[in-house]
Structures are given as structure tokens and as C-alpha cells.
CSV table of C-alpha atoms in Angstrom, one decimal:
chain,number,residue,atom,x,y,z
A,1006,UNK,CA,-31.0,-19.3,-1.6
A,1007,UNK,CA,-30.9,-20.6,2.0
A,1008,UNK,CA,-32.3,-18.6,4.8
A,1009,UNK,CA,-30.0,-17.6,7.7
A,1010,UNK,CA,-31.7,-20.3,9.8
A,1011,UNK,CA,-31.1,-22.9,7.2
A,1012,UNK,CA,-27.5,-21.9,6.8
A,1013,UNK,CA,-26.9,-22.2,10.5
A,1014,UNK,CA,-28.6,-25.6,10.8
A,1015,UNK,CA,-26.8,-26.9,7.7
A,1016,UNK,CA,-23.4,-25.7,8.9
A,1017,UNK,CA,-23.9,-27.4,12.3
A,1018,UNK,CA,-24.9,-30.7,10.6
A,1019,UNK,CA,-21.9,-30.7,8.3
A,1020,UNK,CA,-19.4,-30.0,11.2
A,1021,UNK,CA,-21.1,-32.5,13.5
A,1022,UNK,CA,-21.0,-35.3,10.9
A,1023,UNK,CA,-17.4,-34.5,10.0
A,1024,UNK,CA,-16.5,-34.9,13.7
A,1025,UNK,CA,-18.5,-38.0,14.5
A,1026,UNK,CA,-19.3,-39.8,11.3
A,1027,UNK,CA,-22.8,-40.4,12.7
A,1028,UNK,CA,-26.1,-39.2,11.1
A,1029,UNK,CA,-27.2,-35.9,12.8
A,1030,UNK,CA,-30.6,-35.5,14.4
A,1031,UNK,CA,-32.5,-32.5,15.7
A,1032,UNK,CA,-31.9,-33.5,19.4
A,1033,UNK,CA,-28.2,-33.4,18.9
A,1034,UNK,CA,-28.4,-30.0,17.2
A,1035,UNK,CA,-30.5,-28.6,20.1
A,1036,UNK,CA,-28.4,-30.0,22.9
A,1037,UNK,CA,-24.8,-29.7,21.5
A,1038,UNK,CA,-25.1,-26.5,19.5
A,1039,UNK,CA,-27.7,-24.7,21.6
A,1040,UNK,CA,-29.7,-23.7,18.6
A,1041,UNK,CA,-32.6,-21.2,19.5
A,1042,UNK,CA,-35.2,-23.2,17.6
A,1043,UNK,CA,-37.7,-25.9,18.5
A,1044,UNK,CA,-37.1,-29.5,17.6
A,1045,UNK,CA,-40.0,-29.4,15.2
A,1046,UNK,CA,-38.6,-26.3,13.5
A,1047,UNK,CA,-35.2,-27.9,13.1
A,1048,UNK,CA,-36.7,-31.1,11.7
A,1049,UNK,CA,-38.7,-29.1,9.2
A,1050,UNK,CA,-35.7,-27.2,8.0
A,1051,UNK,CA,-33.7,-30.5,7.7
A,1052,UNK,CA,-36.5,-31.8,5.5
A,1053,UNK,CA,-36.3,-28.7,3.4
A,1054,UNK,CA,-32.5,-29.0,3.1
A,1055,UNK,CA,-32.9,-32.6,2.1
A,1056,UNK,CA,-35.4,-31.7,-0.6
A,1057,UNK,CA,-33.0,-29.1,-2.0
A,1058,UNK,CA,-30.3,-31.8,-2.2
A,1059,UNK,CA,-28.0,-30.6,0.5
A,1060,UNK,CA,-28.7,-33.4,2.9
A,1061,UNK,CA,-29.4,-37.1,2.7
A,1062,UNK,CA,-31.3,-39.4,5.0
A,1063,UNK,CA,-29.6,-42.7,5.9
A,1064,UNK,CA,-31.5,-46.0,6.1
A,1065,UNK,CA,-30.5,-46.7,9.7
A,1066,UNK,CA,-31.5,-43.4,11.4
A,1067,UNK,CA,-33.8,-40.5,11.3
A,1068,UNK,CA,-30.7,-38.3,11.2
A,1069,UNK,CA,-29.2,-36.6,8.1
A,1070,UNK,CA,-25.8,-36.5,6.5
A,1071,UNK,CA,-24.4,-34.0,4.0
A,1072,UNK,CA,-24.7,-35.0,0.3
A,1073,UNK,CA,-22.0,-34.4,-2.2
A,1074,UNK,CA,-23.8,-31.3,-3.3
A,1075,UNK,CA,-24.0,-30.2,0.3
A,1076,UNK,CA,-20.3,-30.5,0.8
A,1077,UNK,CA,-19.7,-28.5,-2.4
A,1078,UNK,CA,-22.0,-25.8,-1.1
A,1079,UNK,CA,-20.3,-25.8,2.3
A,1080,UNK,CA,-16.8,-25.5,0.7
A,1081,UNK,CA,-17.9,-22.8,-1.8
A,1082,UNK,CA,-20.0,-20.7,0.6
A,1083,UNK,CA,-19.2,-21.3,4.3
A,1084,UNK,CA,-15.5,-22.2,4.4
A,1085,UNK,CA,-13.3,-20.0,6.6
A,1086,UNK,CA,-9.6,-20.7,6.4
A,1087,UNK,CA,-7.2,-20.2,9.2
A,1088,UNK,CA,-3.8,-21.7,10.4
A,1089,UNK,CA,-3.0,-21.3,14.0
A,1090,UNK,CA,0.3,-20.0,15.2
A,1091,UNK,CA,1.5,-23.3,16.6
A,1092,UNK,CA,1.3,-24.9,13.1
A,1093,UNK,CA,2.9,-21.9,11.5
A,1094,UNK,CA,5.8,-22.3,13.9
A,1095,UNK,CA,6.1,-26.0,13.0
A,1096,UNK,CA,6.2,-25.3,9.3
A,1097,UNK,CA,8.8,-22.5,9.9
A,1098,UNK,CA,11.0,-24.8,11.9
A,1099,UNK,CA,10.8,-27.5,9.1
A,1100,UNK,CA,11.8,-25.0,6.4
A,1101,UNK,CA,14.5,-23.3,8.6
A,1102,UNK,CA,17.2,-25.6,7.1
A,1103,UNK,CA,17.7,-24.0,3.7
A,1104,UNK,CA,20.3,-26.5,2.5
A,1105,UNK,CA,17.9,-29.3,1.7
A,1106,UNK,CA,17.3,-30.4,-1.8
A,1107,UNK,CA,14.0,-29.9,-3.6
A,1108,UNK,CA,12.9,-33.5,-3.2
A,1109,UNK,CA,13.7,-33.4,0.5
A,1110,UNK,CA,11.6,-30.3,0.9
A,1111,UNK,CA,8.7,-31.9,-0.9
A,1112,UNK,CA,8.9,-35.2,1.0
A,1113,UNK,CA,9.1,-33.6,4.4
A,1114,UNK,CA,6.2,-31.2,3.5
A,1115,UNK,CA,4.2,-34.2,2.4
A,1116,UNK,CA,4.9,-36.0,5.7
A,1117,UNK,CA,4.1,-33.0,7.8
A,1118,UNK,CA,0.8,-32.4,6.1
A,1119,UNK,CA,-0.2,-36.0,6.6
A,1120,UNK,CA,0.6,-35.8,10.3
A,1121,UNK,CA,-1.3,-32.6,10.7
A,1122,UNK,CA,-4.5,-33.8,8.9
A,1123,UNK,CA,-4.3,-37.5,9.9
A,1124,UNK,CA,-5.1,-38.2,6.2
A,1125,UNK,CA,-3.2,-39.3,3.2
A,1126,UNK,CA,-1.0,-36.9,1.4
A,1127,UNK,CA,0.5,-37.1,-2.1
A,1128,UNK,CA,3.0,-34.6,-3.5
A,1129,UNK,CA,4.0,-34.3,-7.2
A,1130,UNK,CA,7.5,-33.0,-7.7
A,1131,UNK,CA,8.2,-30.7,-10.6
A,1132,UNK,CA,7.7,-32.3,-14.1
A,1133,UNK,CA,11.0,-33.7,-15.4
A,1134,UNK,CA,10.5,-31.6,-18.6
A,1135,UNK,CA,11.8,-28.7,-16.6
A,1136,UNK,CA,14.7,-30.4,-14.8
A,1137,UNK,CA,18.1,-30.7,-16.3
A,1138,UNK,CA,21.0,-32.9,-15.5
A,1139,UNK,CA,23.6,-30.9,-13.5
A,1140,UNK,CA,26.3,-33.5,-12.9
A,1141,UNK,CA,27.1,-37.1,-11.9
A,1142,UNK,CA,29.6,-37.6,-9.1
A,1143,UNK,CA,31.3,-40.8,-7.9
A,1144,UNK,CA,31.7,-41.2,-4.1
A,1145,UNK,CA,33.6,-44.2,-2.7
A,1146,UNK,CA,31.8,-45.9,0.1
A,1147,UNK,CA,34.4,-48.6,0.8
A,1148,UNK,CA,37.2,-50.4,-0.9
A,1149,UNK,CA,34.7,-52.4,-2.9
A,1150,UNK,CA,31.7,-50.1,-3.4
A,1151,UNK,CA,31.0,-46.7,-4.8
A,1152,UNK,CA,27.8,-44.7,-5.4
A,1153,UNK,CA,27.1,-42.5,-8.4
A,1154,UNK,CA,25.2,-39.4,-7.3
A,1155,UNK,CA,23.0,-37.9,-10.0
A,1156,UNK,CA,21.9,-34.2,-9.4
A,1157,UNK,CA,19.6,-31.9,-11.4
A,1158,UNK,CA,19.5,-28.2,-11.5
A,1159,UNK,CA,16.4,-28.3,-9.3
A,1160,UNK,CA,18.2,-30.1,-6.5
A,1161,UNK,CA,16.7,-33.5,-7.2
A,1162,UNK,CA,19.1,-36.4,-6.3
A,1163,UNK,CA,19.3,-40.0,-7.2
A,1164,UNK,CA,21.9,-42.6,-6.2
A,1165,UNK,CA,23.1,-45.7,-7.9
A,1166,UNK,CA,25.4,-48.2,-6.1
A,1167,UNK,CA,28.2,-50.1,-7.8
A,1168,UNK,CA,30.2,-53.0,-6.5
A,1169,UNK,CA,33.8,-52.6,-7.5
A,1170,UNK,CA,35.3,-55.9,-8.7
A,1171,UNK,CA,38.8,-54.6,-9.5
A,1172,UNK,CA,40.8,-51.5,-10.5
A,1173,UNK,CA,39.9,-51.9,-14.2
A,1174,UNK,CA,36.2,-51.8,-13.4
A,1175,UNK,CA,36.6,-48.6,-11.4
A,1176,UNK,CA,38.5,-47.1,-14.3
A,1177,UNK,CA,35.7,-48.0,-16.7
A,1178,UNK,CA,33.1,-46.6,-14.3
A,1179,UNK,CA,35.0,-43.3,-14.0
A,1180,UNK,CA,35.4,-43.1,-17.8
A,1181,UNK,CA,31.7,-43.8,-18.2
A,1182,UNK,CA,30.8,-41.0,-15.8
A,1183,UNK,CA,33.2,-38.6,-17.5
A,1184,UNK,CA,31.6,-39.2,-20.9
A,1185,UNK,CA,28.1,-38.7,-19.5
A,1186,UNK,CA,29.1,-35.5,-17.7
A,1187,UNK,CA,30.7,-34.2,-20.9
A,1188,UNK,CA,27.8,-35.0,-23.2
A,1189,UNK,CA,24.7,-34.9,-21.0
A,1190,UNK,CA,25.0,-32.0,-18.6
A,1191,UNK,CA,22.2,-29.5,-19.3
A,1192,UNK,CA,20.0,-32.2,-20.9
A,1193,UNK,CA,16.3,-32.3,-19.8
A,1194,UNK,CA,15.9,-35.4,-17.5
A,1195,UNK,CA,13.1,-36.8,-19.6
A,1196,UNK,CA,15.5,-36.7,-22.7
A,1197,UNK,CA,18.5,-38.3,-21.0
A,1198,UNK,CA,17.5,-41.9,-21.7
A,1199,UNK,CA,17.3,-41.1,-25.5
A,1200,UNK,CA,20.6,-39.3,-25.6
A,1201,UNK,CA,22.2,-42.1,-23.6
A,1202,UNK,CA,21.3,-44.5,-26.4
A,1203,UNK,CA,22.1,-42.2,-29.3
A,1204,UNK,CA,25.1,-40.2,-28.1
A,1205,UNK,CA,26.7,-42.0,-25.2
A,1206,UNK,CA,26.4,-45.7,-26.0
A,1207,UNK,CA,28.5,-45.6,-29.2
A,1208,UNK,CA,31.4,-44.0,-27.3
A,1209,UNK,CA,31.2,-46.4,-24.3
A,1210,UNK,CA,31.1,-49.4,-26.6
A,1211,UNK,CA,34.4,-48.2,-28.2
A,1212,UNK,CA,36.2,-47.3,-25.0
A,1213,UNK,CA,34.8,-49.7,-22.3
A,1214,UNK,CA,34.9,-53.5,-22.1
A,1215,UNK,CA,31.8,-53.9,-19.9
A,1216,UNK,CA,29.9,-51.0,-21.5
A,1217,UNK,CA,26.6,-52.9,-21.6
A,1218,UNK,CA,26.5,-53.5,-17.9
A,1219,UNK,CA,27.3,-49.9,-17.0
A,1220,UNK,CA,25.1,-48.5,-19.7
A,1221,UNK,CA,22.1,-50.5,-18.5
A,1222,UNK,CA,22.7,-49.5,-14.9
A,1223,UNK,CA,22.7,-45.8,-15.7
A,1224,UNK,CA,19.8,-46.1,-18.1
A,1225,UNK,CA,17.7,-47.7,-15.3
A,1226,UNK,CA,18.7,-45.0,-12.9
A,1227,UNK,CA,17.7,-42.2,-15.3
A,1228,UNK,CA,14.4,-44.0,-16.1
A,1229,UNK,CA,13.7,-44.2,-12.4
A,1230,UNK,CA,14.7,-40.5,-12.0
A,1231,UNK,CA,12.3,-39.3,-14.6
A,1232,UNK,CA,9.4,-41.1,-12.9
A,1233,UNK,CA,10.2,-40.5,-9.2
A,1234,UNK,CA,8.4,-37.3,-8.7
A,1235,UNK,CA,5.5,-38.8,-6.7
A,1236,UNK,CA,5.7,-38.9,-2.9
A,1237,UNK,CA,3.2,-40.4,-0.5
A,1238,UNK,CA,2.7,-40.1,3.2
A,1239,UNK,CA,0.1,-41.6,5.5
A,1240,UNK,CA,-1.4,-44.1,3.1
A,1241,UNK,CA,-2.5,-46.1,6.2
A,1242,UNK,CA,-4.5,-43.2,7.6
A,1243,UNK,CA,-7.5,-43.8,5.3
A,1244,UNK,CA,-7.7,-47.4,6.4
A,1245,UNK,CA,-8.7,-46.2,9.9
A,1246,UNK,CA,-11.6,-44.0,8.6
A,1247,UNK,CA,-15.1,-45.5,9.2
A,1248,UNK,CA,-15.9,-45.2,5.5
A,1249,UNK,CA,-13.3,-47.9,4.7
A,1250,UNK,CA,-14.8,-50.6,6.9
A,1251,UNK,CA,-16.3,-51.7,3.5
A,1252,UNK,CA,-13.9,-54.3,2.0
A,1253,UNK,CA,-14.7,-53.3,-1.6
A,1254,UNK,CA,-14.0,-49.6,-0.9
A,1255,UNK,CA,-10.7,-50.6,0.7
A,1256,UNK,CA,-9.7,-52.8,-2.2
A,1257,UNK,CA,-10.3,-49.8,-4.6
A,1258,UNK,CA,-8.2,-47.6,-2.4
A,1259,UNK,CA,-5.3,-50.0,-2.4
A,1260,UNK,CA,-5.6,-50.4,-6.2
A,1261,UNK,CA,-5.4,-46.6,-6.6
A,1262,UNK,CA,-2.3,-46.4,-4.5
A,1263,UNK,CA,-0.6,-49.1,-6.5
A,1264,UNK,CA,-1.3,-47.3,-9.8
A,1265,UNK,CA,1.0,-44.4,-8.9
A,1266,UNK,CA,1.0,-42.9,-12.4
A,1267,UNK,CA,-2.6,-42.0,-12.2
A,1268,UNK,CA,-1.7,-39.5,-9.4
A,1269,UNK,CA,-0.3,-37.2,-12.1
A,1270,UNK,CA,-3.9,-36.2,-12.7
A,1271,UNK,CA,-3.9,-34.4,-9.4
A,1272,UNK,CA,-2.4,-31.2,-10.8
A,1273,UNK,CA,-4.7,-28.5,-9.4
A,1274,UNK,CA,-7.1,-26.5,-11.5
A,1275,UNK,CA,-6.3,-23.3,-9.5
A,1276,UNK,CA,-9.7,-21.7,-9.9
A,1277,UNK,CA,-10.9,-21.7,-6.3
A,1278,UNK,CA,-10.9,-18.6,-4.2
A,1279,UNK,CA,-8.2,-19.8,-1.9
A,1280,UNK,CA,-5.7,-20.9,-4.6
A,1281,UNK,CA,-6.7,-24.4,-3.7
A,1282,UNK,CA,-8.7,-26.9,-5.8
A,1283,UNK,CA,-11.3,-28.9,-3.8
A,1284,UNK,CA,-12.6,-31.9,-5.7
A,1285,UNK,CA,-15.4,-33.8,-4.0
A,1286,UNK,CA,-16.6,-37.3,-4.7
A,1287,UNK,CA,-17.2,-37.9,-8.4
A,1288,UNK,CA,-15.2,-34.7,-9.2
A,1289,UNK,CA,-12.0,-36.6,-8.2
A,1290,UNK,CA,-9.7,-37.2,-11.2
A,1291,UNK,CA,-8.8,-40.6,-9.8
A,1292,UNK,CA,-11.5,-43.0,-11.1
A,1293,UNK,CA,-10.9,-45.6,-8.3
A,1294,UNK,CA,-11.4,-42.9,-5.7
A,1295,UNK,CA,-14.8,-41.4,-6.7
A,1296,UNK,CA,-16.1,-41.4,-3.1
A,1297,UNK,CA,-13.3,-39.3,-1.6
A,1298,UNK,CA,-12.3,-35.7,-1.6
A,1299,UNK,CA,-9.0,-34.4,-3.0
A,1300,UNK,CA,-7.7,-31.0,-1.9
A,1301,UNK,CA,-4.8,-29.7,-3.9
A,1302,UNK,CA,-2.5,-26.7,-4.4
A,1303,UNK,CA,0.4,-26.2,-6.7
A,1304,UNK,CA,3.7,-24.5,-6.1
A,1305,UNK,CA,6.3,-23.0,-8.5
A,1306,UNK,CA,9.7,-24.5,-8.7
A,1307,UNK,CA,11.4,-22.1,-11.1
A,1308,UNK,CA,10.1,-20.1,-13.9
A,1309,UNK,CA,8.3,-22.9,-15.7
A,1310,UNK,CA,8.3,-25.9,-13.5
A,1311,UNK,CA,5.4,-26.7,-11.1
A,1312,UNK,CA,4.7,-29.3,-8.4
A,1313,UNK,CA,1.6,-29.9,-6.3
A,1314,UNK,CA,0.6,-31.2,-2.9
A,1315,UNK,CA,-2.7,-32.9,-2.2
A,1316,UNK,CA,-4.6,-34.4,0.7
A,1317,UNK,CA,-6.9,-37.3,0.1
A,1318,UNK,CA,-9.6,-38.3,2.5
A,1319,UNK,CA,-13.3,-39.4,2.7
A,1320,UNK,CA,-15.8,-36.8,1.6
A,1321,UNK,CA,-16.4,-36.4,5.4
A,1322,UNK,CA,-13.2,-34.5,6.0
A,1323,UNK,CA,-12.5,-31.3,8.0
A,1324,UNK,CA,-12.4,-29.0,5.0
A,1325,UNK,CA,-11.6,-25.8,6.8
A,1326,UNK,CA,-8.6,-27.3,8.5
A,1327,UNK,CA,-7.3,-29.2,5.4
A,1328,UNK,CA,-7.8,-26.4,2.9
A,1329,UNK,CA,-6.0,-24.0,5.3
A,1330,UNK,CA,-3.1,-26.3,5.7
A,1331,UNK,CA,-2.7,-27.2,2.0
A,1332,UNK,CA,-2.8,-23.6,1.1
A,1333,UNK,CA,-0.3,-22.6,3.8
A,1334,UNK,CA,2.2,-25.4,3.2
A,1335,UNK,CA,2.1,-25.1,-0.6
A,1336,UNK,CA,2.9,-21.4,-0.3
A,1337,UNK,CA,5.7,-22.2,2.2
A,1338,UNK,CA,7.3,-24.7,-0.2
A,1339,UNK,CA,7.2,-22.1,-3.0
A,1340,UNK,CA,8.7,-19.5,-0.8
A,1341,UNK,CA,11.6,-21.6,0.3
A,1342,UNK,CA,12.4,-22.7,-3.2
A,1343,UNK,CA,12.3,-19.1,-4.4
A,1344,UNK,CA,14.7,-18.1,-1.6
A,1345,UNK,CA,17.1,-20.8,-2.5
A,1346,UNK,CA,17.1,-19.7,-6.2
A,1347,UNK,CA,17.7,-16.1,-5.1
A,1348,UNK,CA,20.7,-17.2,-3.0
A,1349,UNK,CA,22.1,-19.0,-5.9
């Protein structure tokens, strides 16, 4: 158990290092934080904190930096969450338009969180197991093009563009969409591809001349649909963090972003006091990013479906600010989705 003096010194070291990315020495603590202790006392306490595993000493300075265990202790013991009124107003303004689709809400929340934290944000939309095809609508764009708009019961939308060669092609496309609406509406999105093959394809092959072309176009659209629940914002923000001046670290980071399917591991554990999961360093579920912290919260999108929103940054991140924002925005997403469902 740390003494009150050790807690104060430790808290100041963590917050100073988060702000500056520079090892913290006793002189900085005395001058900047006006601590009522002598330099010798502070140095002694820093040595004690290091021996307990909360601090580490760098090779280039006599100053200390927080260890992974130190960050974990800070998050679990000293964190105080708060969202200021200005940010609350920003979030309220964004959610004021209640006519947006679910994926628009998630994308905009992801972008806002990235802008507020200056870090990378990733949002996972609801699992397609809980989304069902609502309908497919054809919308003419010009005399020679039309888009097929695919909508789910959760408000998720995908478009597929078709170039219209002649009237016969348009008739075939219309017939294809009518068949799919008749047979597939209400089908879980992750089962649509199978039912296209089993139930729809035989009918199309009997009725439509260019059935293979149209079938493959819609199959591709639905495959994309089922896997398009991952949204990123601010990928470039991590590049500007001092931690990623190391080319090898940067290469790992880029590799992790390219392997988007691995981000499905970010579903929160939901055991932390604030309804937010904080995973630090090696606790990260993304193997390539074991030197970062991932702060996540989930939100409900219906009775069974869940999504999540996470912030990814170096272990030296402003935990109080980020945890507060992740918690507040995830709750706001859930609230606006719930209100939309009540209105329906």
C-alpha cells in the first residue's frame, strides 16, 4: 500500500510524463507541482516506487517514467472521470439529427472521438448475426445507371451501382431485386450469401439471361455488407506520437491496421468500474500492438446486438480524458439508438 506522499508523487509523475513524454526528475516535481517535500525526499520516494514496480528508470536520464504496472495502478486507483460541458454540447449537437442510419451514427461518433482525443479510434458496428435484410430498392441515377440500396432492420445501408446497357438489362435487374425481396427479407445478413446460392440462384437462372453477372454483383455486395462493421478514424494520429519514431514500431502499427479482422477482438470485457475496459500494453488483444493501450466501451443496438467503440494510443495516453470520453460517447450512441427504436 502506498503512503499518501507516494501516491501524490506517483500521480504527478504519471501526469507529467503523459503531458511531455519526457522522463520526470525530482527538480521538475518540485518546481512545477510545488510539492512540499525536499528534493532528497522525492528522490527517495521515486526509488521506492521503482523498487515496487510502479516506475522505471530510463537509460538516458535520472528521471523516471511509469511502468505498465504503474499505469494499471493509476487507472484502477487514481482515475477520476469527467466530461466538460463544452464536449457534452458537441456530442448533443452531433446526435441532434435523429434521422441518421446506425452506421452513420457510429462513423460520426468514431470521428468525433478521434478529434477530441487526437488518437486513433476504431468502432465495431453490431454483429451481422443480429441484423436482418429489410429491403433492396433500385434508384435511377441517370439514363444509364442505377444504384441498388440494401437496407437492414438496424439502419445499415450499402449501395451497389449498375450500368444499364439497355431496357432488357433493366428489366432483368428489376426482376432480380423483386426475387430477392420476396425470398430474403428478414434473413440475417450473415446468412444472405448462403440463401442467395441455395434459394435465389436457381430462380434467377430460370428467369434471367445474364443471371450470373447479377448474382455475382449482389453476392459481392452482401459479402462486403457482412464484413463492413469496422470503422476507423485518425489512423494517422499515432504516427505523430513520439513513441512511433521507431520504424519497427511504426511498421507493426501499419500491419495491425491492415489486418482489420483482428479488430473484432476489441469487444470490451465490461468489468471495469466505469463500464469501460482499459487494456494496457501486453493486455491488448491485438498482438501487433502490445505496446499500446486500448480503451473500449460497448453499446447496445437492439435487444441482442452490440457494438463497441475504442481508442488506441501509446501507453502514455491521457487516461482520465480518454476513459471519460469513451464512456460518455458510448452511452450517447446507445441512447440515440434506443430513442430511434422507441420512435419506430
